[in-house]
Amino acid sequence: MEKSVPLHVYHVNKTSIIINRAHAFLHSIALLFLIHYRLSFFFQHPKNTTIPTLPWLLIFVSELLLSLAWLFTQSYRWRPVTRTVFPERLPADDKLPAIDVFICTADPNKEPTVEVMNTVISAMALDYPPEKLHVYVSDDAGSDATLRCTKEAWNFARYWVPFCRKYDLVTACPDVYFSSSEVDSGNFEGSEFKAARTKMEEKYEVLKQEIRRIVQQHSTTGDALHSARNHPSTLEVINEHSKEEDEVKIPLLVYVSREKRPSHNHNFKAGALNVLLRVSAIISNSPYILMLDCDMYCNDPTSIRQAMCYYCDPQTPSSIAFVQFPQTFRNICQDDIYDSQIRHLFKILWHGFDGVGGPTISGSNLYIKREALLGSFSKQQELMALKRSFGPSNDFIKTLVEEYKPGFINDGESSRMLLEKANVLASCSYEHQTSWGSTVGFLYFCVVEDYFTGFSLHRKGWKSVYLYPKKPQFLGTATTNFNEVSIQWTRWASGLTSVAISKFCPLIYGPLKMSWVQFMCYSELAFMPLLNCLSLWGFAFIPQLCLFNDIPLYPKVWDSSFNIFFIIFVSAILKSLYEVVTTEGQVRTWRNDWRIWMMRSITSYFYGSLDVVLNKLGMKEASFLPTNKVIDDEQVKLYEMGIFDFRTATTFLAPLVTVILVNIAAFVRALVVNVVDNDRDGYWEKMFGQMFLSFYILVSNYAVIEGMIIRRDKASIPLYVTLLSGVFSLCILLIGSAILS
């Protein structure tokens, strides 16, 4: 029998493997020499050294932590792969599985409703049989305005979806289509299309005006019935009562707002996703689910068919849990000073993660198998055991049985009763004493539910794939100001650190359940905030305090041992520069990546890790702040100009300014001593390493110096922050000098 043609292939990047492994080997040798150099200090006779033990030990610990962080990252570079799919080889539409689309929104004040509705409309316009596509909007704020806007979006989609299909549009998002100057591929000839496009654009303008009117009315009057933290559940199938005979069929659209009460823990986004899992099971029960952030519209209507190349290929193992696409953004400027696109992760690391078992869930843009989240059960399964895990609903238990087909779509008369049953599943008390969030569905252990759920799935033996097509499948709106970027990374750091210092630590929870390279990837993510913040706080202060007090921590510049540090520094710089250039980046991209990494380590990683420690001590509860996606024209202009916007909390600014001031003080004093004392006792040779480190930190973070000294605009660093940081810096220098003297 002739073998069927594959629907996908993968390519192992052999050149990258050779370069990565050779670099890892050579860099490791240099690190071993560094460790030998540091350790030999402790075996010297006390009379042969005048260097205090404490700073030497602290800088050694910092070097070890940073080396460990580097070692973990090599797991991503062990076996990078790329993938290609052939959606044209898929079976006929009637043989394709059904898809549920989950779109979560949490705060209408921070997530512009027009943008959310564009995401909903683009999902409804995906290139897939409409009877097999069901879109669910989860409104965690329970806002009546969002429900009304969802209805308006569906009314527009009744015309937009047929328009896209008739003229073969590849831009499914109306806002992008009507605002773009680029010509969309498709059938655009003739006056018929021009007339249809003009009419459609008029309808879209009406839609935007109506959405803005609804939102404005809601913000003025407020919601009299309930608040974002205290409201009943609401479920509504938007097109349930549409009976027009000549209407072109469009996907089902369902609005879901789970019940929320102040007395219950709602488990943030993971809790909302689990409600969608239960409600969608009653209504459509599609075997596959597309997860989207509310601002991440479908840029390529064929993304479903590309993902189905893995699920519909008989040669593919059934153990693939999800297909992950990268997060790409439409508002990224060429000089991405905040690394808002997280390019290093999606362009480099995730390809390597894919080569060793598959990446973890990345929040959005993935097609996931429902069975992977809920399990597979048969009619012979014990009913009480299922109820203990999944809750008391008999109707939901039925959906877990193989071949269960809900009757909602084909039987309109029973829809009201079915919605009442689904409404029970959205109550805040339904999960009480069940396995939801612990072993079933999306897991609640930390605020980064995507990372932890993906980790759990891989431990159970599931696999994943990473698909990075040339055309972005989804495009979102990235955070483009320093304040929101810092808050976002603090939240992620908190979630990752909470896993690192728990019983689910990948180093002890992963080795027996997955390959050693894959659990090292998970370990790198979990320990990244801790390792980076601790090591960089050490490098930011210890050598500088010693430089300020004439204590050498590095070999003399002409000493052969100095070559160890020189080789390690150049090796790290050149490798990172190589990775940036080979992924279509520029030298300034590399510069921005290094700078924002240092800033994050000192601020977001530190506060995220501290948040977890306080939480473990019972001094603080876990919190979740949605990222603000409201566009501020002034902030956008600064971002596009490559100028830092320092309008953020003092807690984020003070550490940065303090580090800069301490480094300035140490470097300037060293220059003065070197010039005034005419290089006494080979001062320059002994202190060159520390002087260079301070100089490198200052040059890399010139934006901070500019913000506190040169700039005088509203987005510069306030004078009171500089003065406060000056007091901190003086205290650090005085206390450090007292300890070292």
PDB file of N, CA and C in Angstrom, residues 216-258:
ATOM      1  N   GLN A 216     -18.671  54.622  26.173  1.00  0.00           N
ATOM      2  CA  GLN A 216     -18.749  55.931  26.814  1.00  0.00           C
ATOM      3  C   GLN A 216     -19.941  56.009  27.756  1.00  0.00           C
ATOM      4  N   GLN A 217     -21.068  55.479  27.306  1.00  0.00           N
ATOM      5  CA  GLN A 217     -22.268  55.465  28.147  1.00  0.00           C
ATOM      6  C   GLN A 217     -22.042  54.639  29.405  1.00  0.00           C
ATOM      7  N   HIS A 218     -21.356  53.510  29.247  1.00  0.00           N
ATOM      8  CA  HIS A 218     -21.084  52.637  30.389  1.00  0.00           C
ATOM      9  C   HIS A 218     -20.141  53.296  31.378  1.00  0.00           C
ATOM     10  N   SER A 219     -19.104  53.994  30.867  1.00  0.00           N
ATOM     11  CA  SER A 219     -18.136  54.638  31.758  1.00  0.00           C
ATOM     12  C   SER A 219     -18.747  55.837  32.477  1.00  0.00           C
ATOM     13  N   THR A 220     -19.790  56.433  31.858  1.00  0.00           N
ATOM     14  CA  THR A 220     -20.444  57.591  32.472  1.00  0.00           C
ATOM     15  C   THR A 220     -21.441  57.187  33.545  1.00  0.00           C
ATOM     16  N   THR A 221     -22.271  56.184  33.215  1.00  0.00           N
ATOM     17  CA  THR A 221     -23.327  55.775  34.144  1.00  0.00           C
ATOM     18  C   THR A 221     -22.874  54.705  35.112  1.00  0.00           C
ATOM     19  N   GLY A 222     -21.830  53.944  34.720  1.00  0.00           N
ATOM     20  CA  GLY A 222     -21.412  52.818  35.557  1.00  0.00           C
ATOM     21  C   GLY A 222     -22.348  51.649  35.364  1.00  0.00           C
ATOM     22  N   ASP A 223     -21.997  50.528  35.907  1.00  0.00           N
ATOM     23  CA  ASP A 223     -22.835  49.328  35.807  1.00  0.00           C
ATOM     24  C   ASP A 223     -23.627  49.205  37.093  1.00  0.00           C
ATOM     25  N   ALA A 224     -24.931  49.436  37.009  1.00  0.00           N
ATOM     26  CA  ALA A 224     -25.763  49.471  38.220  1.00  0.00           C
ATOM     27  C   ALA A 224     -26.011  48.093  38.793  1.00  0.00           C
ATOM     28  N   LEU A 225     -25.923  47.078  37.987  1.00  0.00           N
ATOM     29  CA  LEU A 225     -26.317  45.752  38.449  1.00  0.00           C
ATOM     30  C   LEU A 225     -25.192  45.028  39.185  1.00  0.00           C
ATOM     31  N   HIS A 226     -23.995  45.160  38.732  1.00  0.00           N
ATOM     32  CA  HIS A 226     -22.902  44.431  39.373  1.00  0.00           C
ATOM     33  C   HIS A 226     -21.561  45.068  39.038  1.00  0.00           C
ATOM     34  N   SER A 227     -20.541  44.681  39.776  1.00  0.00           N
ATOM     35  CA  SER A 227     -19.199  45.197  39.551  1.00  0.00           C
ATOM     36  C   SER A 227     -18.317  44.079  39.016  1.00  0.00           C
ATOM     37  N   ALA A 228     -17.073  44.436  38.682  1.00  0.00           N
ATOM     38  CA  ALA A 228     -16.166  43.453  38.094  1.00  0.00           C
ATOM     39  C   ALA A 228     -15.851  42.307  39.044  1.00  0.00           C
ATOM     40  N   ARG A 229     -15.950  42.521  40.355  1.00  0.00           N
ATOM     41  CA  ARG A 229     -15.618  41.473  41.327  1.00  0.00           C
ATOM     42  C   ARG A 229     -16.836  40.859  41.995  1.00  0.00           C
ATOM     43  N   ASN A 230     -17.995  41.311  41.610  1.00  0.00           N
ATOM     44  CA  ASN A 230     -19.200  40.818  42.279  1.00  0.00           C
ATOM     45  C   ASN A 230     -20.371  40.850  41.289  1.00  0.00           C
ATOM     46  N   HIS A 231     -20.565  39.764  40.582  1.00  0.00           N
ATOM     47  CA  HIS A 231     -21.652  39.716  39.598  1.00  0.00           C
ATOM     48  C   HIS A 231     -22.041  38.267  39.324  1.00  0.00           C
ATOM     49  N   PRO A 232     -23.279  38.031  38.901  1.00  0.00           N
ATOM     50  CA  PRO A 232     -23.722  36.670  38.584  1.00  0.00           C
ATOM     51  C   PRO A 232     -23.174  36.232  37.231  1.00  0.00           C
ATOM     52  N   SER A 233     -23.326  34.970  36.922  1.00  0.00           N
ATOM     53  CA  SER A 233     -22.891  34.470  35.625  1.00  0.00           C
ATOM     54  C   SER A 233     -23.893  34.869  34.549  1.00  0.00           C
ATOM     55  N   THR A 234     -23.383  35.102  33.366  1.00  0.00           N
ATOM     56  CA  THR A 234     -24.217  35.457  32.220  1.00  0.00           C
ATOM     57  C   THR A 234     -23.728  34.686  31.003  1.00  0.00           C
ATOM     58  N   LEU A 235     -24.645  33.974  30.352  1.00  0.00           N
ATOM     59  CA  LEU A 235     -24.324  33.249  29.133  1.00  0.00           C
ATOM     60  C   LEU A 235     -25.334  33.640  28.062  1.00  0.00           C
ATOM     61  N   GLU A 236     -24.848  33.950  26.896  1.00  0.00           N
ATOM     62  CA  GLU A 236     -25.753  34.297  25.809  1.00  0.00           C
ATOM     63  C   GLU A 236     -25.154  33.879  24.474  1.00  0.00           C
ATOM     64  N   VAL A 237     -25.951  33.133  23.708  1.00  0.00           N
ATOM     65  CA  VAL A 237     -25.571  32.780  22.341  1.00  0.00           C
ATOM     66  C   VAL A 237     -26.077  33.902  21.443  1.00  0.00           C
ATOM     67  N   ILE A 238     -25.166  34.631  20.841  1.00  0.00           N
ATOM     68  CA  ILE A 238     -25.533  35.878  20.175  1.00  0.00           C
ATOM     69  C   ILE A 238     -26.430  35.652  18.966  1.00  0.00           C
ATOM     70  N   ASN A 239     -26.148  34.627  18.159  1.00  0.00           N
ATOM     71  CA  ASN A 239     -26.931  34.420  16.937  1.00  0.00           C
ATOM     72  C   ASN A 239     -28.002  33.361  17.089  1.00  0.00           C
ATOM     73  N   GLU A 240     -28.432  33.129  18.295  1.00  0.00           N
ATOM     74  CA  GLU A 240     -29.396  32.058  18.537  1.00  0.00           C
ATOM     75  C   GLU A 240     -30.711  32.293  17.816  1.00  0.00           C
ATOM     76  N   HIS A 241     -31.161  33.545  17.724  1.00  0.00           N
ATOM     77  CA  HIS A 241     -32.491  33.830  17.198  1.00  0.00           C
ATOM     78  C   HIS A 241     -32.458  34.338  15.766  1.00  0.00           C
ATOM     79  N   SER A 242     -31.342  34.187  15.091  1.00  0.00           N
ATOM     80  CA  SER A 242     -31.260  34.619  13.695  1.00  0.00           C
ATOM     81  C   SER A 242     -31.904  33.574  12.806  1.00  0.00           C
ATOM     82  N   LYS A 243     -32.940  33.946  12.080  1.00  0.00           N
ATOM     83  CA  LYS A 243     -33.700  32.976  11.294  1.00  0.00           C
ATOM     84  C   LYS A 243     -33.797  33.361   9.817  1.00  0.00           C
ATOM     85  N   GLU A 244     -32.954  34.289   9.362  1.00  0.00           N
ATOM     86  CA  GLU A 244     -33.038  34.701   7.966  1.00  0.00           C
ATOM     87  C   GLU A 244     -32.647  33.549   7.055  1.00  0.00           C
ATOM     88  N   GLU A 245     -33.536  33.198   6.117  1.00  0.00           N
ATOM     89  CA  GLU A 245     -33.320  32.021   5.284  1.00  0.00           C
ATOM     90  C   GLU A 245     -32.163  32.210   4.307  1.00  0.00           C
ATOM     91  N   ASP A 246     -32.031  33.425   3.782  1.00  0.00           N
ATOM     92  CA  ASP A 246     -31.002  33.652   2.772  1.00  0.00           C
ATOM     93  C   ASP A 246     -29.666  34.077   3.379  1.00  0.00           C
ATOM     94  N   GLU A 247     -29.569  34.060   4.683  1.00  0.00           N
ATOM     95  CA  GLU A 247     -28.342  34.506   5.348  1.00  0.00           C
ATOM     96  C   GLU A 247     -27.238  33.467   5.189  1.00  0.00           C
ATOM     97  N   VAL A 248     -26.026  33.958   4.845  1.00  0.00           N
ATOM     98  CA  VAL A 248     -24.873  33.072   4.756  1.00  0.00           C
ATOM     99  C   VAL A 248     -24.507  32.619   6.162  1.00  0.00           C
ATOM    100  N   LYS A 249     -24.245  31.346   6.322  1.00  0.00           N
ATOM    101  CA  LYS A 249     -23.958  30.808   7.654  1.00  0.00           C
ATOM    102  C   LYS A 249     -22.628  31.345   8.156  1.00  0.00           C
ATOM    103  N   ILE A 250     -22.619  31.784   9.407  1.00  0.00           N
ATOM    104  CA  ILE A 250     -21.388  32.252  10.044  1.00  0.00           C
ATOM    105  C   ILE A 250     -21.209  31.484  11.344  1.00  0.00           C
ATOM    106  N   PRO A 251     -19.996  31.504  11.892  1.00  0.00           N
ATOM    107  CA  PRO A 251     -19.732  30.730  13.113  1.00  0.00           C
ATOM    108  C   PRO A 251     -20.600  31.167  14.285  1.00  0.00           C
ATOM    109  N   LEU A 252     -20.772  30.247  15.211  1.00  0.00           N
ATOM    110  CA  LEU A 252     -21.507  30.525  16.442  1.00  0.00           C
ATOM    111  C   LEU A 252     -20.694  31.475  17.319  1.00  0.00           C
ATOM    112  N   LEU A 253     -21.356  32.448  17.942  1.00  0.00           N
ATOM    113  CA  LEU A 253     -20.696  33.388  18.842  1.00  0.00           C
ATOM    114  C   LEU A 253     -21.393  33.348  20.197  1.00  0.00           C
ATOM    115  N   VAL A 254     -20.610  33.088  21.241  1.00  0.00           N
ATOM    116  CA  VAL A 254     -21.165  32.921  22.585  1.00  0.00           C
ATOM    117  C   VAL A 254     -20.466  33.871  23.547  1.00  0.00           C
ATOM    118  N   TYR A 255     -21.262  34.606  24.312  1.00  0.00           N
ATOM    119  CA  TYR A 255     -20.742  35.491  25.361  1.00  0.00           C
ATOM    120  C   TYR A 255     -20.835  34.764  26.701  1.00  0.00           C
ATOM    121  N   VAL A 256     -19.719  34.754  27.439  1.00  0.00           N
ATOM    122  CA  VAL A 256     -19.668  34.058  28.725  1.00  0.00           C
ATOM    123  C   VAL A 256     -19.059  34.986  29.771  1.00  0.00           C
ATOM    124  N   SER A 257     -19.797  35.182  30.856  1.00  0.00           N
ATOM    125  CA  SER A 257     -19.258  35.914  31.998  1.00  0.00           C
ATOM    126  C   SER A 257     -19.506  35.061  33.237  1.00  0.00           C
ATOM    127  N   ARG A 258     -18.450  34.532  33.806  1.00  0.00           N
ATOM    128  CA  ARG A 258     -18.602  33.643  34.961  1.00  0.00           C
ATOM    129  C   ARG A 258     -19.024  34.433  36.198  1.00  0.00           C
TER     130      ARG A 258
END
